[in-house]
XYZ file of C-alpha atoms in Angstrom:
659
model
C -14.744 5.279 -54.174
C -17.506 6.197 -51.990
C -19.415 2.805 -52.454
C -15.840 1.000 -50.972
C -15.377 2.690 -48.687
C -18.921 2.503 -47.529
C -18.602 -1.145 -47.903
C -15.339 -1.673 -46.088
C -17.290 -0.020 -42.841
C -20.246 -1.723 -43.612
C -17.475 -5.166 -42.993
C -15.805 -3.417 -40.500
C -19.383 -2.976 -38.285
C -20.726 -6.367 -38.605
C -17.094 -7.682 -37.465
C -17.558 -5.073 -34.274
C -20.798 -6.802 -33.693
C -19.923 -10.344 -33.943
C -17.154 -9.644 -31.683
C -19.566 -7.373 -29.114
C -21.765 -10.952 -29.783
C -19.821 -13.448 -29.210
C -17.562 -11.703 -25.956
C -21.209 -11.393 -24.263
C -21.264 -15.130 -24.514
C -18.463 -15.921 -22.665
C -18.375 -17.241 -19.519
C -15.425 -16.469 -17.817
C -14.241 -17.765 -13.879
C -12.353 -15.398 -11.076
C -12.323 -14.165 -7.628
C -14.450 -11.019 -6.436
C -13.265 -8.507 -5.443
C -15.688 -5.918 -3.652
C -15.661 -2.338 -2.906
C -17.515 -0.060 -0.112
C -19.532 1.514 -2.508
C -21.247 -2.044 -3.626
C -19.619 -2.363 -6.454
C -16.817 -4.871 -7.171
C -14.117 -6.056 -9.636
C -13.896 -9.891 -10.626
C -9.615 -10.548 -11.330
C -9.692 -13.481 -13.676
C -7.094 -15.577 -16.246
C -8.231 -13.954 -19.703
C -9.220 -16.579 -22.624
C -6.783 -16.059 -25.544
C -10.133 -15.927 -27.567
C -11.274 -12.630 -25.887
C -9.547 -9.096 -26.884
C -8.752 -8.456 -23.447
C -5.617 -6.861 -21.735
C -4.059 -8.923 -19.192
C -3.932 -6.087 -16.192
C -8.317 -5.709 -16.537
C -10.194 -6.833 -14.510
C -13.979 -7.121 -14.676
C -15.883 -4.526 -13.646
C -19.348 -6.140 -11.760
C -21.862 -2.866 -10.854
C -24.068 -3.410 -7.731
C -27.504 -4.307 -9.466
C -24.876 -7.512 -10.875
C -23.281 -8.773 -7.855
C -26.376 -11.368 -8.102
C -25.437 -11.694 -3.593
C -21.694 -12.698 -4.095
C -19.562 -11.247 -1.314
C -15.902 -10.491 -0.622
C -13.103 -13.341 -1.974
C -16.088 -15.772 -3.737
C -14.964 -17.472 -6.322
C -17.781 -16.479 -9.683
C -19.134 -17.435 -12.828
C -18.801 -13.842 -14.939
C -21.156 -13.413 -18.226
C -19.407 -10.275 -20.499
C -21.630 -7.507 -20.877
C -21.613 -5.910 -24.264
C -19.459 -3.459 -24.343
C -20.390 0.523 -23.486
C -18.804 1.815 -26.354
C -16.729 3.900 -24.493
C -12.714 3.363 -25.092
C -11.379 4.533 -21.650
C -14.049 2.017 -19.605
C -13.019 -1.801 -19.542
C -15.028 -4.830 -19.914
C -18.265 -5.435 -17.163
C -19.981 -7.632 -16.212
C -22.095 -9.778 -14.059
C -22.158 -12.909 -12.293
C -24.249 -15.639 -13.169
C -22.779 -18.270 -10.266
C -21.094 -18.469 -7.044
C -18.822 -21.342 -7.963
C -17.052 -21.554 -3.861
C -17.744 -19.292 -1.421
C -13.735 -19.178 0.060
C -15.205 -16.932 3.260
C -17.636 -18.033 5.391
C -16.511 -17.017 8.616
C -16.153 -13.410 9.383
C -16.000 -10.450 12.548
C -18.631 -8.552 13.275
C -20.233 -5.947 15.804
C -23.909 -7.210 16.823
C -26.539 -4.262 16.722
C -30.101 -3.711 17.347
C -32.091 -5.500 15.945
C -30.546 -8.734 16.038
C -28.050 -7.200 12.840
C -24.400 -7.708 12.526
C -21.967 -4.968 10.929
C -19.162 -6.511 9.588
C -15.452 -5.312 10.286
C -14.339 -5.501 6.812
C -16.474 -2.724 4.956
C -15.921 -5.166 1.443
C -18.415 -7.422 2.881
C -22.601 -6.902 2.548
C -23.525 -4.278 4.510
C -26.271 -5.651 6.873
C -26.164 -9.401 7.817
C -28.819 -10.617 10.124
C -28.058 -12.771 13.220
C -29.366 -16.449 12.745
C -30.050 -18.584 16.167
C -28.646 -17.579 20.018
C -26.207 -14.889 20.432
C -24.028 -17.313 22.917
C -24.134 -14.190 25.378
C -22.922 -11.613 23.120
C -24.427 -8.587 23.447
C -25.200 -5.365 21.989
C -21.864 -3.370 20.760
C -19.853 -6.892 21.381
C -17.369 -8.083 18.731
C -18.669 -11.500 17.867
C -17.209 -14.116 15.148
C -19.869 -15.156 12.904
C -20.951 -17.927 10.000
C -22.322 -17.317 7.001
C -25.522 -19.675 6.959
C -27.381 -18.187 3.626
C -28.668 -15.653 1.058
C -32.113 -15.118 0.333
C -33.699 -11.826 -1.629
C -30.422 -9.855 -0.836
C -30.618 -10.670 2.964
C -27.972 -12.407 4.184
C -27.854 -14.640 7.310
C -25.377 -16.026 9.847
C -24.759 -17.314 13.003
C -22.363 -16.786 15.992
C -20.032 -18.948 16.676
C -18.090 -16.999 18.785
C -17.365 -13.648 21.256
C -15.016 -11.655 20.736
C -15.378 -8.767 23.266
C -17.019 -4.512 23.435
C -16.414 -3.114 20.461
C -14.557 0.517 21.527
C -12.123 -1.365 23.647
C -8.223 -1.250 22.497
C -7.803 -5.114 23.621
C -10.973 -6.543 21.910
C -10.514 -4.106 19.133
C -7.378 -5.813 18.256
C -8.841 -9.087 19.281
C -11.322 -8.629 16.405
C -8.770 -7.607 13.860
C -6.512 -10.357 14.885
C -9.535 -12.951 14.093
C -10.634 -11.593 11.135
C -7.016 -11.442 9.305
C -6.716 -15.106 11.165
C -3.403 -13.939 12.962
C -1.430 -16.292 14.611
C -1.972 -15.695 18.601
C 1.340 -15.007 20.832
C 3.647 -17.485 21.602
C 2.490 -19.586 24.884
C 4.570 -19.874 28.445
C 5.510 -23.076 27.133
C 6.477 -21.935 24.030
C 8.948 -19.211 25.241
C 10.642 -21.935 28.002
C 11.010 -24.753 25.106
C 12.631 -22.040 23.040
C 15.228 -20.831 25.690
C 16.108 -24.808 25.820
C 17.435 -24.487 22.115
C 21.296 -24.837 21.121
C 22.988 -22.919 18.699
C 24.203 -25.322 15.590
C 27.726 -25.052 15.382
C 29.418 -24.018 12.442
C 33.065 -22.986 11.233
C 32.816 -18.845 12.243
C 35.444 -15.953 12.244
C 36.226 -13.928 16.174
C 35.528 -11.040 15.463
C 35.125 -9.500 18.686
C 38.344 -7.038 18.000
C 35.313 -4.765 15.943
C 33.470 -2.531 17.842
C 29.899 -3.448 16.772
C 27.483 -0.664 17.468
C 23.288 -1.739 16.755
C 21.278 1.690 16.269
C 17.658 1.511 16.616
C 14.697 3.156 17.855
C 14.629 3.958 21.241
C 11.868 1.336 22.479
C 13.103 -1.388 20.835
C 13.421 -4.913 22.034
C 15.236 -6.632 18.812
C 18.263 -6.342 17.681
C 18.918 -8.125 15.134
C 21.748 -5.768 12.964
C 24.805 -4.003 13.802
C 27.574 -2.467 12.408
C 31.196 -1.621 12.697
C 33.785 0.087 9.994
C 37.288 0.023 9.433
C 40.094 1.451 7.548
C 40.822 -1.160 4.112
C 43.859 -2.152 2.520
C 44.749 1.093 1.861
C 43.721 5.274 2.515
C 41.486 5.117 -0.557
C 39.330 2.277 0.936
C 36.907 1.482 3.981
C 35.197 -1.642 5.251
C 31.536 -1.654 6.561
C 30.925 -4.684 8.456
C 26.914 -5.793 8.291
C 26.692 -7.932 11.008
C 23.188 -10.495 11.334
C 21.760 -12.103 13.896
C 22.999 -16.244 12.633
C 18.909 -17.280 13.354
C 19.517 -19.940 11.558
C 21.961 -21.830 13.976
C 18.892 -21.602 16.136
C 15.969 -22.248 13.870
C 16.913 -25.736 11.512
C 14.457 -26.197 8.705
C 11.677 -28.401 9.136
C 12.267 -28.261 13.173
C 9.409 -27.073 15.285
C 10.168 -23.430 15.553
C 10.641 -23.470 12.130
C 7.455 -24.315 11.362
C 5.792 -22.256 13.793
C 7.880 -18.998 12.081
C 6.966 -20.273 8.795
C 3.101 -20.152 9.459
C 3.541 -16.223 10.864
C 5.674 -15.844 8.244
C 6.455 -12.321 9.877
C 5.908 -10.040 13.087
C 2.996 -8.175 12.769
C 3.274 -4.765 14.191
C -0.332 -3.835 15.262
C -1.353 -0.614 17.248
C -0.128 -1.094 20.741
C 0.332 -4.973 20.193
C 3.304 -6.782 18.798
C 3.056 -10.845 17.579
C 6.379 -11.780 17.051
C 7.650 -14.934 14.768
C 9.557 -15.969 17.105
C 8.784 -16.983 21.149
C 10.231 -13.598 22.640
C 13.063 -15.341 24.851
C 14.330 -16.481 22.125
C 14.683 -13.799 20.427
C 16.146 -11.766 23.232
C 18.880 -14.656 23.599
C 19.641 -14.240 19.991
C 19.527 -10.557 20.025
C 23.088 -8.287 19.278
C 22.539 -8.007 22.930
C 24.697 -4.819 23.980
C 28.012 -6.044 26.117
C 27.424 -10.084 25.431
C 29.450 -11.927 22.618
C 27.218 -12.831 19.570
C 26.685 -14.890 16.903
C 26.376 -13.222 13.453
C 26.094 -13.913 9.711
C 28.163 -11.064 8.442
C 28.906 -9.177 5.353
C 31.514 -7.001 4.870
C 32.031 -4.376 2.166
C 34.498 -3.131 1.085
C 33.553 0.946 0.291
C 36.072 3.803 -2.242
C 36.096 6.610 -0.206
C 35.416 9.216 -2.351
C 33.000 8.194 -4.780
C 31.099 5.493 -2.560
C 31.205 2.636 -5.015
C 30.907 -0.702 -3.550
C 34.347 -2.733 -5.285
C 34.282 -5.620 -3.353
C 32.152 -7.652 -0.893
C 32.928 -10.897 1.710
C 30.482 -13.110 3.590
C 31.295 -14.969 6.117
C 29.817 -16.597 10.242
C 31.195 -14.096 13.311
C 31.702 -14.133 16.247
C 31.370 -10.308 17.674
C 30.860 -8.188 20.230
C 28.632 -5.346 20.282
C 29.934 -2.609 22.171
C 27.285 0.068 22.313
C 23.880 0.298 21.738
C 22.567 3.704 20.122
C 19.357 5.156 19.114
C 18.487 7.009 15.851
C 17.303 9.732 18.033
C 21.055 10.530 19.197
C 22.525 9.453 15.737
C 20.978 12.018 14.068
C 21.536 14.656 16.587
C 25.229 14.016 15.952
C 24.872 13.560 12.112
C 22.888 17.819 12.651
C 25.273 19.366 15.189
C 28.191 16.923 15.466
C 27.945 16.788 18.984
C 27.895 13.819 20.719
C 27.074 12.347 24.260
C 29.501 13.140 26.950
C 29.876 9.216 27.156
C 30.691 8.511 23.860
C 33.959 7.599 23.293
C 36.968 9.040 21.035
C 37.026 5.883 18.919
C 32.965 5.977 18.821
C 32.813 9.364 17.563
C 35.007 8.489 14.769
C 33.614 5.655 14.021
C 29.947 7.223 13.637
C 31.561 9.932 11.679
C 33.441 8.130 9.436
C 29.393 5.934 9.054
C 27.978 8.635 8.064
C 30.274 10.274 5.488
C 30.697 7.023 3.877
C 27.098 6.206 3.470
C 25.952 9.622 2.502
C 28.641 9.182 -0.707
C 27.354 5.267 -0.754
C 23.919 6.646 -1.196
C 24.824 9.419 -3.663
C 26.743 6.626 -5.912
C 23.784 4.710 -5.962
C 21.341 6.944 -6.545
C 23.315 8.135 -9.404
C 23.600 4.441 -10.932
C 20.063 2.901 -10.182
C 17.930 6.559 -10.012
C 15.689 4.738 -6.957
C 13.156 6.312 -5.852
C 12.289 7.723 -3.038
C 8.567 8.677 -0.966
C 8.966 11.219 1.430
C 5.221 10.019 2.821
C 4.647 10.809 6.622
C 3.816 7.801 8.501
C 1.002 8.453 11.165
C 0.879 5.821 13.483
C -1.162 5.650 16.823
C 0.195 5.581 19.847
C -1.523 4.411 22.229
C -1.970 2.188 25.663
C -3.902 -1.424 25.432
C -3.744 -1.927 28.973
C -4.909 1.742 30.046
C -7.582 1.236 27.328
C -6.309 4.744 26.397
C -4.935 6.482 22.837
C -2.786 8.447 23.318
C -2.786 10.843 20.615
C -0.900 9.544 16.869
C 2.941 10.358 15.988
C 3.924 11.555 13.112
C 7.262 9.978 11.293
C 9.397 10.664 8.589
C 12.926 9.604 7.896
C 15.783 10.977 8.577
C 19.674 10.481 7.853
C 20.414 8.200 10.975
C 17.713 5.974 9.491
C 19.239 6.173 5.633
C 22.615 5.314 7.218
C 21.455 1.720 8.330
C 19.146 1.131 5.809
C 22.355 1.890 2.657
C 23.832 -0.448 4.779
C 20.994 -2.758 4.618
C 20.538 -2.681 0.983
C 23.770 -3.648 0.240
C 24.199 -6.446 2.210
C 20.736 -7.471 0.586
C 22.168 -6.742 -3.246
C 25.370 -8.672 -1.799
C 23.528 -11.663 -0.621
C 20.964 -11.476 -3.866
C 24.183 -11.210 -5.634
C 25.512 -14.123 -4.119
C 22.643 -16.783 -5.157
C 22.374 -16.388 -8.662
C 26.257 -16.533 -8.837
C 26.824 -19.749 -6.911
C 23.077 -20.922 -8.262
C 21.651 -20.897 -5.148
C 18.077 -21.581 -5.090
C 16.606 -18.292 -2.289
C 14.160 -16.040 -1.815
C 14.503 -12.905 -3.701
C 12.163 -9.323 -3.505
C 11.076 -8.514 -6.787
C 9.152 -5.327 -7.584
C 7.394 -4.749 -11.170
C 7.111 -1.856 -12.883
C 3.676 0.112 -12.831
C 1.052 -0.909 -15.201
C 0.243 1.133 -17.943
C -3.416 1.391 -17.287
C -2.548 2.846 -13.747
C 0.274 4.979 -14.898
C -2.140 6.342 -17.921
C -5.269 7.051 -15.055
C -2.295 8.676 -12.753
C -1.651 11.240 -15.111
C -5.286 11.662 -16.076
C -6.182 12.974 -12.908
C -3.028 15.287 -12.389
C -2.983 16.964 -15.187
C -6.544 17.011 -14.726
C -6.982 18.197 -11.386
C -3.579 19.610 -10.271
C -1.627 20.773 -13.428
C 1.024 19.032 -13.144
C 2.532 16.744 -16.418
C 3.957 13.792 -14.947
C 5.980 12.149 -17.680
C 6.976 8.448 -17.801
C 6.726 7.387 -14.272
C 7.822 4.206 -15.325
C 11.028 5.981 -16.138
C 12.509 6.411 -12.677
C 15.073 9.611 -13.454
C 11.808 11.067 -15.021
C 9.632 9.484 -11.842
C 12.285 11.325 -9.338
C 12.334 14.670 -11.598
C 8.502 14.482 -10.890
C 8.403 14.466 -6.878
C 11.507 16.401 -6.929
C 9.229 20.002 -8.253
C 6.608 19.139 -6.941
C 5.284 22.018 -4.208
C 6.831 21.789 -0.294
C 2.713 22.377 0.094
C -0.605 20.003 1.950
C -0.649 19.061 -2.200
C 2.494 17.501 -2.378
C 1.413 13.794 -0.101
C -2.028 14.022 -1.578
C -0.323 13.338 -5.333
C 2.778 11.072 -3.467
C -0.439 9.325 -2.297
C -1.488 9.061 -5.448
C 1.716 7.470 -6.913
C 2.094 5.186 -4.344
C -0.944 3.741 -5.068
C -0.249 3.657 -8.949
C 3.210 1.323 -7.820
C 2.762 -2.366 -7.942
C 3.048 -3.777 -4.648
C 6.255 -5.718 -4.207
C 6.601 -9.371 -3.290
C 9.162 -12.510 -3.219
C 9.641 -14.819 -5.917
C 12.115 -17.907 -6.388
C 13.878 -15.895 -9.226
C 16.032 -12.741 -9.548
C 13.435 -9.979 -11.520
C 13.650 -6.614 -11.408
C 12.612 -4.314 -8.543
C 11.097 -1.259 -10.390
C 11.707 1.115 -7.250
C 15.407 0.192 -5.861
C 16.394 -0.083 -9.744
C 17.999 -3.708 -8.917
C 18.343 -6.884 -10.408
C 19.410 -9.380 -7.947
C 17.634 -8.374 -4.277
C 17.226 -10.607 -1.189
C 15.911 -9.912 1.833
C 18.636 -10.723 4.049
C 19.022 -8.276 7.008
C 15.656 -9.750 8.982
C 15.845 -13.022 10.057
C 14.340 -12.498 13.528
C 10.720 -10.947 12.085
C 10.941 -11.903 8.185
C 10.613 -15.521 7.550
C 12.270 -14.651 3.821
C 15.040 -13.793 5.742
C 15.484 -16.751 7.855
C 15.128 -18.844 4.688
C 17.659 -17.035 2.934
C 20.098 -17.431 5.939
C 18.824 -21.433 5.960
C 20.196 -22.126 2.446
C 23.501 -19.754 3.149
C 24.096 -22.134 6.162
C 23.499 -25.559 4.279
C 25.279 -24.507 1.158
C 28.403 -23.392 3.385
C 27.724 -26.467 5.024
C 27.548 -28.679 1.799
C 24.595 -30.034 2.886
C 21.780 -30.208 0.835
C 19.530 -27.377 0.687
C 15.311 -26.444 -0.597
C 15.296 -26.705 -4.306
C 13.780 -24.111 -6.429
C 10.050 -25.529 -6.424
C 9.845 -25.686 -2.606
C 11.072 -22.172 -2.517
C 8.213 -21.088 -5.237
C 5.457 -22.532 -3.240
C 7.317 -20.269 0.026
C 7.158 -16.857 -1.931
C 3.933 -17.267 -2.884
C 3.159 -18.186 1.252
C 5.015 -15.554 2.364
C 3.727 -12.743 -0.300
C -0.002 -13.360 1.115
C 1.271 -13.400 4.860
C 2.656 -10.334 4.420
C -0.144 -8.146 2.272
C -2.586 -9.808 5.169
C -0.048 -8.618 7.822
C 0.028 -5.594 6.340
C -4.178 -5.103 5.439
C -4.611 -5.790 9.329
C -1.700 -3.539 10.553
C -4.467 -0.442 8.061
C -7.698 -1.897 9.766
C -6.196 -1.357 13.181
C -4.700 1.778 12.768
C -7.519 3.417 10.769
C -9.700 2.129 13.454
C -7.984 3.305 16.014
C -8.255 6.628 14.792
C -11.612 6.788 14.661
C -11.408 6.033 18.039
C -9.218 9.000 18.521
C -11.167 11.473 16.986
C -14.029 10.158 18.950
C -11.859 11.187 21.802
C -11.377 14.378 20.756
C -15.532 14.964 19.975
C -15.984 13.494 23.813
C -13.912 16.141 24.971
C -14.179 19.080 23.331
C -11.918 19.625 22.030
C -10.227 21.830 18.632
C -11.149 19.543 15.542
C -10.681 21.410 12.888
C -8.183 20.256 10.303
C -6.733 21.531 6.812
C -6.619 19.048 4.063
C -7.003 18.365 0.204
C -9.609 17.269 -2.161
C -8.020 13.634 -2.753
C -11.109 13.075 -4.854
C -14.786 14.050 -5.957
C -17.115 11.668 -6.241
C -21.436 11.767 -6.362
C -22.232 12.501 -2.859
C -19.539 14.126 -1.398
C -15.858 14.808 -1.055
C -13.338 12.790 0.041
C -10.751 15.362 2.392
C -6.943 14.028 2.776
C -6.106 15.575 6.355
C -2.404 15.199 6.241
C -1.880 16.099 10.520
C -4.326 12.746 10.947
C -3.140 10.825 7.541
C -6.259 9.477 7.076
C -8.708 10.588 4.357
C -12.062 12.519 5.925
C -15.458 12.489 4.272
C -17.614 15.681 3.649
C -20.497 14.853 2.414
C -22.261 17.007 -0.433
C -25.735 17.753 1.989
C -23.336 19.500 4.408
C -21.765 21.830 1.590
C -22.564 25.533 1.359
C -26.027 25.165 -1.515
C -26.913 22.902 -3.778
C -23.661 20.848 -5.489
C -23.725 18.605 -8.410
C -20.813 16.055 -9.550
C -19.016 17.571 -13.331
C -15.893 15.341 -13.694
C -13.221 16.121 -11.398
C -15.907 19.558 -9.508
C -18.604 19.533 -7.370
C -20.474 22.854 -8.523
C -23.315 24.731 -7.490
C -26.697 24.347 -9.189
C -27.366 28.592 -8.174
C -24.216 29.748 -7.822
C -20.560 30.159 -8.945
C -19.322 27.934 -5.935
C -17.354 25.163 -7.154
C -15.190 22.417 -5.391
C -12.478 20.148 -7.129
C -9.341 17.662 -6.679
C -6.781 19.535 -5.838
C -8.094 21.918 -3.386
C -7.333 23.614 -0.013
C -10.165 23.457 2.317
C -10.287 23.916 6.155
C -12.625 21.493 7.941
C -14.419 20.314 10.659
C -14.818 17.396 12.263
C -18.502 16.412 12.933
C -19.075 12.545 13.879
C -17.652 9.380 13.163
C -19.746 6.362 11.601
C -18.137 3.471 12.484
C -20.233 1.780 10.665
C -18.884 2.976 7.402
C -15.321 3.040 9.265
C -14.795 6.670 7.784
C -14.604 10.435 10.297
C -17.224 12.762 8.620
C -16.457 16.797 8.231
C -18.141 19.927 7.955
C -16.378 22.996 6.116
C -14.987 25.577 8.505
C -17.483 28.054 9.785
C -20.581 25.523 8.751
């Protein structure tokens, strides 16, 4: 028996070694994504003969990057398995097949060095050739020329402006992320001359339509009405969306321009609209005038909040009031309305509040949607004055939820109609979290915070976990980690699951002024209503991919601009001598220090290991003192003071309070 067991073990070991040898010889291709720490991952299509899960990327250690940079298409040779079951496949780059990013933005440093804006690119690149008038500290657009012995060279193709000037920083961000420039005055004039197309409309100007937006909003693409249903048990909410398709027909000049942009891009202090501003103002649902709208009526049961029936039509509406979230929120909280609110307006808003509360509760019961209460910290700046005024914290309130509930219902109604009538459309999809990321999240939370999330791919369990989190600074850190565990939402030509919302037929319809996917859906419905040929599914597959890519590009540009301007804000605090003491939570322990989540700033600060009291060494999720009992671990509260701003690495450096 013992001999048979030994033979079986020997055969298994031989097979394992054979698999290891064959796997090490396999050459595979993919796209390289770098980290600021110098290592990378290659996203590939896994050949069937390799025993690797599709969700796994190939880890590339720093010594095996071999001159490749972010975005390169590379050929990778797999390294033999490490034997550690917790570690995925690793490889070395053998060949750069295609350098997909040869141009990028960098700051010109002393010694003809170039520091890329994108922290994932090589830290130092040397200038080759003329500066074209660029001076030290300028943002420049450069072209990568060559690389030898680990040293990169590039030449200046354009001078952008002085680093540290808000307008130049934003210009640099726009250039780096290939954002379209603002529309010209000529474009604006041409857009104002656009005449809307005709379609059969229902006159709904007798309804008292209201818009509810931020105080400083300039574009108004949605309005709400409410009226009694067929009996006392129901109410009808009208969700009226600006009928942008009436002005923007497929394949026209401004349709192509909007499609190329795909979205309005909102950078701190600068907006890049999807449509020319003059046209946007013209088609917005402005108070005090009649407007063309595309309307979804929702018949809602007053007592349960269930949507019983939906109806869509092209309409003519009249917005009677322009309201803002702050005023409506005060009414939600206190029941007190401004003196200029009419009795009818008070009743309509009170009814909307009551009904949307029921709708939200019903939707939560039926769909268990996931909501992560993470505050958004925005940079408030004046580009013209080159001044950062501070940071603002925004949390979703009931006034925003009121509008969101109506928009979600309208989007769902449109998604259902597209499927049921066989109209090709774009759908908003959100896959289930990947098993590997869920496991990693659960391990971190259990080891570092002592919480056990359970199966967060089950929305009810996930919501219970979020509900039970302590209401202290640890909560935003955990929620941020949970958000990073989730997949990214995108667009698809087929209706699939939206995990966070708990929906399966969900389309974007309610923001056609600022999102091209919404405008595409409007155009499809317009053609369907007019019995004109619509775009086919194959065409919309291409648009789904393109719009998803553009959305991610816009998001990355926003985060890059926000992070850089937050660093400028911290620099202002240091220069002014202001208090720079902050409370944070250790989000991650790394070999060379601590990554601290500072909720007040909405950014991660770095505490270098050498700035801690005593000698520390990393041990799992801990930094422990070599001589002494001091330690730091993920989840610990820590008070820190700003030491300096490191623009080279794009980080703020802190020291423990009192040091």
